[in-house]
């Protein structure tokens, strides 16, 4: 039997070698080596730090493994970096982990370091400047105007924000205007690194115009200050309009001091300060509030024809010392008389 095995052994050995070569070649045909660029998934940075768009977006790697695995899993791979290695400015850091690949794939990094630019962002409020030109026709007055938003909140690199200030819109003409109207204007273009909160695109100005005395017995009172009821002692309230105008009708002549002491305007300030989170609840966005006009008994027979504006926007801010015990802003919510002295009284326009 041994002789049979060694009989013509050269041909048998050649066949065995050829079979081994074919087997190895078959196995190698299933192995794929591929160079790809995988995306970098940047971590969320704390505070006011953000990763700049100028940072590297991908990193090159070499992937080796079974052809089907390489082609399938390559689309899910992501590179990760350690956030603790990042600081403001330019950073050259290494990829510490690649996710999305099974254990059977061999991944080789083809680049030692990647560039990560970290920017420090801050916020700034840009007030809207509104100016008027021209004169209204006789017997017409501009009672007030309402700007929405009254300020635009932007965020970006501190160096860029330093160059931004008040936003001016074209002067609004009052010539020949006999009724209230709305004026709209697009916001100017900001630098690419500056973001506008709430995606505000334009400014709207509502101008209220009223006839000073259209009928007998009518009185137009300008400049009644708005008070804030139930305001949290740790908050400040910024009104879009600090004053309102009121049109009254009375069968008997009114004295200026009688009207001044008999009328008061207020809004309910409902937002609260949470000392645990140190935030405004429910949020710090501007809200609309309806004007409440209060009359004393001395004006019981006087009819209120209109209040302008009838609602305002309120922006709440946390006081610099939110735990101060000051009571200058505190209000128990009860109605009280407007006790402004006559030397700072509103303007009273009456029919002659």
XYZ file of C-alpha atoms in Angstrom:
352
model
C 0.000 0.000 0.000
C 2.882 2.322 0.737
C 4.117 1.741 -2.774
C 0.768 2.861 -4.109
C 1.038 6.122 -2.138
C 4.502 6.946 -3.397
C 3.761 5.777 -6.875
C 3.935 8.811 -9.162
C 4.430 10.998 -6.071
C 5.662 13.967 -8.092
C 2.303 14.384 -9.807
C 0.418 13.931 -6.545
C 2.583 16.532 -4.761
C 2.062 18.971 -7.602
C -1.698 18.499 -7.387
C -1.650 19.121 -3.625
C 0.370 22.308 -3.998
C -1.926 23.504 -6.761
C -4.988 22.831 -4.579
C -3.465 24.784 -1.687
C -2.713 27.722 -3.995
C -6.272 27.717 -5.304
C -7.658 27.604 -1.750
C -5.509 30.519 -0.574
C -6.448 32.534 -3.649
C -10.116 31.824 -3.012
C -9.871 32.974 0.559
C -7.951 36.123 -0.406
C -10.660 37.028 -2.911
C -13.046 37.442 0.044
C -10.719 39.893 1.829
C -10.975 43.603 0.968
C -8.586 46.413 1.875
C -10.214 49.817 1.508
C -9.216 53.389 2.335
C -12.148 55.628 3.293
C -12.876 58.946 5.020
C -15.200 58.579 8.001
C -17.057 61.541 9.591
C -15.995 62.984 12.928
C -18.704 63.177 15.570
C -17.780 66.065 17.851
C -18.933 66.072 21.485
C -21.106 68.796 22.936
C -18.928 71.249 24.811
C -19.960 72.846 28.066
C -20.435 76.515 28.813
C -20.096 78.923 25.901
C -17.712 76.744 23.851
C -18.622 75.423 20.410
C -16.753 73.556 17.680
C -16.151 75.818 14.686
C -17.291 74.843 11.198
C -13.675 75.284 10.053
C -12.648 72.126 11.962
C -11.841 68.873 10.137
C -15.005 67.036 9.182
C -13.567 63.616 8.281
C -10.515 61.454 9.046
C -8.857 58.912 6.650
C -8.610 55.245 7.730
C -7.745 51.880 6.138
C -10.274 49.104 6.659
C -9.410 45.401 6.190
C -11.747 42.428 6.438
C -14.309 40.307 4.682
C -15.498 42.134 1.601
C -19.180 42.158 2.586
C -18.374 43.435 6.087
C -16.100 46.204 4.822
C -18.618 47.473 2.261
C -21.534 47.338 4.686
C -20.079 48.717 7.915
C -17.982 51.468 6.282
C -21.076 53.651 5.975
C -21.766 53.537 9.724
C -18.282 54.268 11.059
C -17.664 57.463 13.019
C -14.578 58.917 14.656
C -14.707 60.304 18.193
C -12.398 62.644 20.086
C -11.965 63.359 23.785
C -13.647 66.628 24.817
C -11.236 67.030 27.741
C -8.408 67.684 25.246
C -10.188 70.681 23.720
C -9.697 74.305 24.692
C -10.523 77.635 23.005
C -8.505 78.160 19.838
C -6.896 75.647 17.485
C -6.397 72.093 18.781
C -4.509 69.160 17.214
C -5.904 66.002 18.793
C -5.986 62.266 18.095
C -9.014 60.083 17.455
C -9.456 57.941 20.543
C -12.329 55.755 19.348
C -14.002 54.601 16.132
C -17.574 53.378 16.441
C -19.836 51.469 14.077
C -17.443 48.599 13.179
C -17.588 44.931 14.326
C -14.660 43.173 15.952
C -13.767 41.283 12.745
C -12.597 44.412 10.887
C -9.076 45.749 11.146
C -8.965 49.560 11.135
C -5.751 51.527 10.696
C -5.684 55.312 11.146
C -3.899 57.075 8.301
C -3.698 60.454 10.053
C -2.230 60.999 13.510
C -3.879 64.313 14.370
C -6.993 66.204 13.337
C -7.580 69.939 13.590
C -10.368 71.143 15.881
C -11.094 74.862 16.220
C -13.019 75.744 19.364
C -14.804 79.089 19.657
C -16.026 80.805 22.778
C -19.491 82.250 22.197
C -21.400 84.854 24.156
C -24.750 86.586 23.833
C -25.786 90.180 23.312
C -29.073 92.045 23.077
C -29.286 94.580 20.242
C -32.026 97.201 20.830
C -34.080 98.448 17.877
C -33.872 102.198 17.214
C -37.059 103.720 15.750
C -37.267 107.295 14.478
C -40.109 109.243 12.888
C -40.206 112.025 10.307
C -42.918 114.404 9.155
C -45.941 115.861 10.944
C -49.401 114.443 11.321
C -52.423 116.397 10.046
C -54.049 118.831 12.440
C -56.083 117.268 15.287
C -54.270 113.928 14.983
C -51.710 112.593 17.457
C -49.398 109.577 17.613
C -50.410 107.980 20.881
C -47.548 105.446 20.868
C -45.767 102.834 18.807
C -45.096 99.154 19.405
C -41.863 97.487 18.226
C -41.708 93.714 17.817
C -39.191 92.533 18.743
C -37.985 95.500 20.798
C -34.494 93.947 20.775
C -32.754 91.182 18.848
C -30.750 88.631 20.832
C -27.652 87.323 19.030
C -24.831 84.947 19.971
C -21.339 84.480 18.587
C -17.625 85.017 19.238
C -17.056 87.869 21.734
C -14.711 89.693 19.358
C -17.386 89.780 16.656
C -20.182 90.839 19.017
C -18.153 93.816 20.223
C -18.646 95.407 16.819
C -22.439 95.092 16.973
C -24.668 97.713 18.586
C -28.119 99.176 18.255
C -30.052 98.291 15.107
C -31.416 101.296 13.224
C -34.250 101.034 10.736
C -35.202 103.697 8.160
C -37.164 106.658 9.592
C -40.926 106.143 9.515
C -42.904 108.958 7.867
C -45.983 110.296 9.674
C -46.913 112.758 6.937
C -50.618 112.680 6.022
C -51.286 109.725 8.308
C -54.787 109.762 9.805
C -55.044 106.198 11.101
C -52.899 103.552 12.749
C -50.550 101.581 10.497
C -47.853 98.891 10.528
C -44.289 99.284 9.226
C -42.026 96.286 8.529
C -38.305 96.179 7.810
C -35.861 93.296 7.291
C -32.973 92.908 9.704
C -29.490 93.677 8.356
C -27.128 90.858 7.411
C -24.988 89.650 10.321
C -21.541 88.013 10.098
C -21.604 84.279 9.357
C -20.462 83.437 12.903
C -23.369 85.317 14.506
C -26.653 83.509 15.161
C -29.990 85.240 15.757
C -32.175 83.685 18.437
C -35.651 82.498 17.387
C -34.646 83.007 13.732
C -35.982 86.585 13.678
C -35.979 87.983 10.130
C -37.704 91.362 10.378
C -38.836 94.136 12.703
C -42.478 95.181 12.908
C -43.492 98.637 14.147
C -47.146 99.291 14.944
C -47.885 103.032 15.055
C -51.100 104.074 16.791
C -52.648 107.324 15.567
C -55.807 108.844 16.938
C -57.892 111.956 16.429
C -57.235 114.230 19.416
C -60.915 115.203 19.774
C -63.393 113.916 17.253
C -66.557 114.453 19.297
C -67.730 116.756 22.040
C -66.680 115.692 25.510
C -63.806 113.496 24.372
C -60.433 113.685 26.097
C -57.155 112.037 25.087
C -54.731 111.382 27.932
C -51.130 110.623 26.932
C -48.338 109.013 28.939
C -49.951 106.947 31.692
C -47.145 104.786 33.158
C -47.646 101.011 33.252
C -47.175 99.229 36.560
C -46.201 95.593 37.072
C -48.442 93.516 39.373
C -47.219 90.422 41.274
C -43.640 90.766 40.003
C -41.182 88.289 41.534
C -38.749 90.237 43.743
C -35.798 88.475 42.059
C -36.818 89.574 38.555
C -36.936 92.757 36.525
C -39.572 93.382 33.859
C -38.717 95.314 30.705
C -41.756 96.660 28.824
C -41.881 97.196 25.072
C -43.959 100.313 25.878
C -43.593 101.997 29.280
C -46.761 104.105 28.892
C -50.257 103.960 27.425
C -52.667 106.553 26.067
C -56.343 106.592 26.977
C -59.292 108.179 25.210
C -62.137 109.179 27.531
C -65.601 110.613 27.144
C -67.341 112.618 29.830
C -70.543 114.657 29.929
C -68.907 117.111 32.305
C -65.517 118.856 31.911
C -62.611 116.989 33.497
C -59.833 118.553 35.505
C -56.301 117.397 34.700
C -55.449 116.476 38.296
C -58.716 114.527 38.551
C -57.816 112.379 35.546
C -54.179 111.932 36.577
C -55.040 110.685 40.055
C -58.046 108.676 38.893
C -56.450 106.443 36.264
C -53.747 103.779 36.472
C -52.565 101.133 34.018
C -51.073 97.756 34.949
C -50.152 94.298 33.646
C -49.865 90.979 35.459
C -46.221 89.841 35.668
C -46.567 86.094 36.176
C -43.057 84.720 35.546
C -41.086 83.380 38.522
C -37.449 82.862 39.472
C -36.366 79.328 40.371
C -33.516 79.523 42.932
C -32.598 75.852 42.362
C -31.967 76.075 38.630
C -31.314 79.848 38.710
C -33.589 80.230 35.709
C -36.778 82.103 34.812
C -39.929 79.965 34.723
C -41.502 78.986 32.436
C -38.822 80.521 30.136
C -37.004 83.781 29.405
C -38.724 84.601 26.112
C -40.776 87.813 25.698
C -44.501 87.395 26.406
C -47.547 89.516 25.637
C -49.709 90.898 28.428
C -53.018 92.755 28.237
C -53.234 96.250 29.739
C -55.617 96.599 32.661
C -56.970 100.122 33.189
C -58.182 101.007 36.688
C -60.510 103.898 37.525
C -61.206 105.433 40.907
C -64.681 106.350 42.100
C -64.158 109.972 41.008
C -64.176 108.811 37.353
C -67.111 106.437 37.662
C -69.189 108.411 35.139
C -66.313 108.629 32.647
C -66.398 106.191 29.706
C -63.159 104.709 28.408
C -63.247 104.707 24.599
C -59.873 103.107 24.032
C -56.468 102.192 25.466
C -53.407 102.383 23.189
C -51.699 99.984 23.056
C -54.065 97.492 24.609
C -51.216 94.985 25.218
C -47.448 95.078 25.533
C -44.500 92.689 25.354
C -42.679 91.880 28.619
C -39.081 90.635 28.798
C -38.077 89.244 32.185
C -34.505 89.473 33.457
C -32.838 88.146 36.583
C -31.603 90.841 38.956
C -27.856 91.103 39.457
C -28.442 89.957 43.046
C -31.440 87.598 42.677
C -31.677 86.972 46.420
C -31.821 90.596 47.486
C -34.701 91.448 49.741
C -35.488 94.778 48.139
C -39.149 95.640 47.851
C -39.013 98.435 45.287
C -40.344 96.087 42.578
C -42.683 94.146 44.829
C -46.392 94.517 44.322
C -49.099 92.668 46.212
C -51.353 92.688 43.167
C -53.945 95.045 44.690
C -55.180 98.030 42.757
C -54.108 101.417 43.924
C -54.380 104.999 42.771
C -51.888 106.534 40.398
C -50.159 108.970 42.770
C -47.790 110.632 40.292
C -47.239 114.246 41.159
C -48.610 116.926 38.789
C -45.109 118.128 37.782
C -44.538 114.804 35.936
C -48.110 114.325 34.774
C -49.272 112.962 31.444
C -50.299 115.301 28.668
C -54.013 116.019 28.509
C -55.543 116.915 25.144
C -59.122 118.166 25.279
C -61.524 119.483 22.693
C -61.637 123.251 22.677
